[in-house]
Amino acid sequence: MSNILVVDDDKSILIFIEQALTDSHQIFTSETVACAEEISNNNTIDLLIADLVMPKKNGIDMIMEFKKIHPDIKILAISGGGGITGRFDYLPIAKLVGAEDTLKKPFTVTELRSSINTILETKH
Ligand SMILES: [Mg+2]
């Protein structure tokens, strides 16, 4: 059982991930980076699942900030693409700034669980 914080401006993604993981983990969800920061200050978060394209603060900045403030946090970056065309791929950049793994939307429950298990197993 790990504490997992999911940040995505798309509420349907939050619901999807929460339903997929709630049997085995404590799930926190947030639609904004500001709210996510508050949750992580009040709870020990083991894994941050970070959307990369969000209206106010982008996910790349969020990942860098979380890694700085919480050095032990693990990160899974998720994105369906960004930029004007929606085709720009931010996922490799997320890895460069410290994400342990990335998943391209849309992904399945199996892919999500597999990625999370790998990240959390390599924790210690
Ligand atoms: Mg988004």
PDB file of C-alpha atoms and ligand atoms in Angstrom, residues 8-10 51-55 78 105, ligand 1:
ATOM      1  CA  ASP A   8      -4.559  15.894 -14.056  1.00  0.00           C
ATOM      2  CA  ASP A   9      -6.816  18.729 -15.230  1.00  0.00           C
ATOM      3  CA  ASP A  10      -9.024  16.095 -16.899  1.00  0.00           C
ATOM      4  CA  ASP A  51      -0.209  14.972 -16.294  1.00  0.00           C
ATOM      5  CA  LEU A  52       2.083  17.150 -18.411  1.00  0.00           C
ATOM      6  CA  VAL A  53      -0.306  19.513 -20.212  1.00  0.00           C
ATOM      7  CA  MET A  54      -2.358  21.570 -17.778  1.00  0.00           C
ATOM      8  CA  PRO A  55      -3.757  25.118 -17.988  1.00  0.00           C
ATOM      9  CA  ILE A  78       1.285  10.798 -18.337  1.00  0.00           C
ATOM     10  CA  LYS A 105      -2.654   8.401 -23.096  1.00  0.00           C
TER      11      LYS A 105
HETATM   12 MG    MG B   1      -4.011  17.755 -19.282  1.00  0.00          MG
END
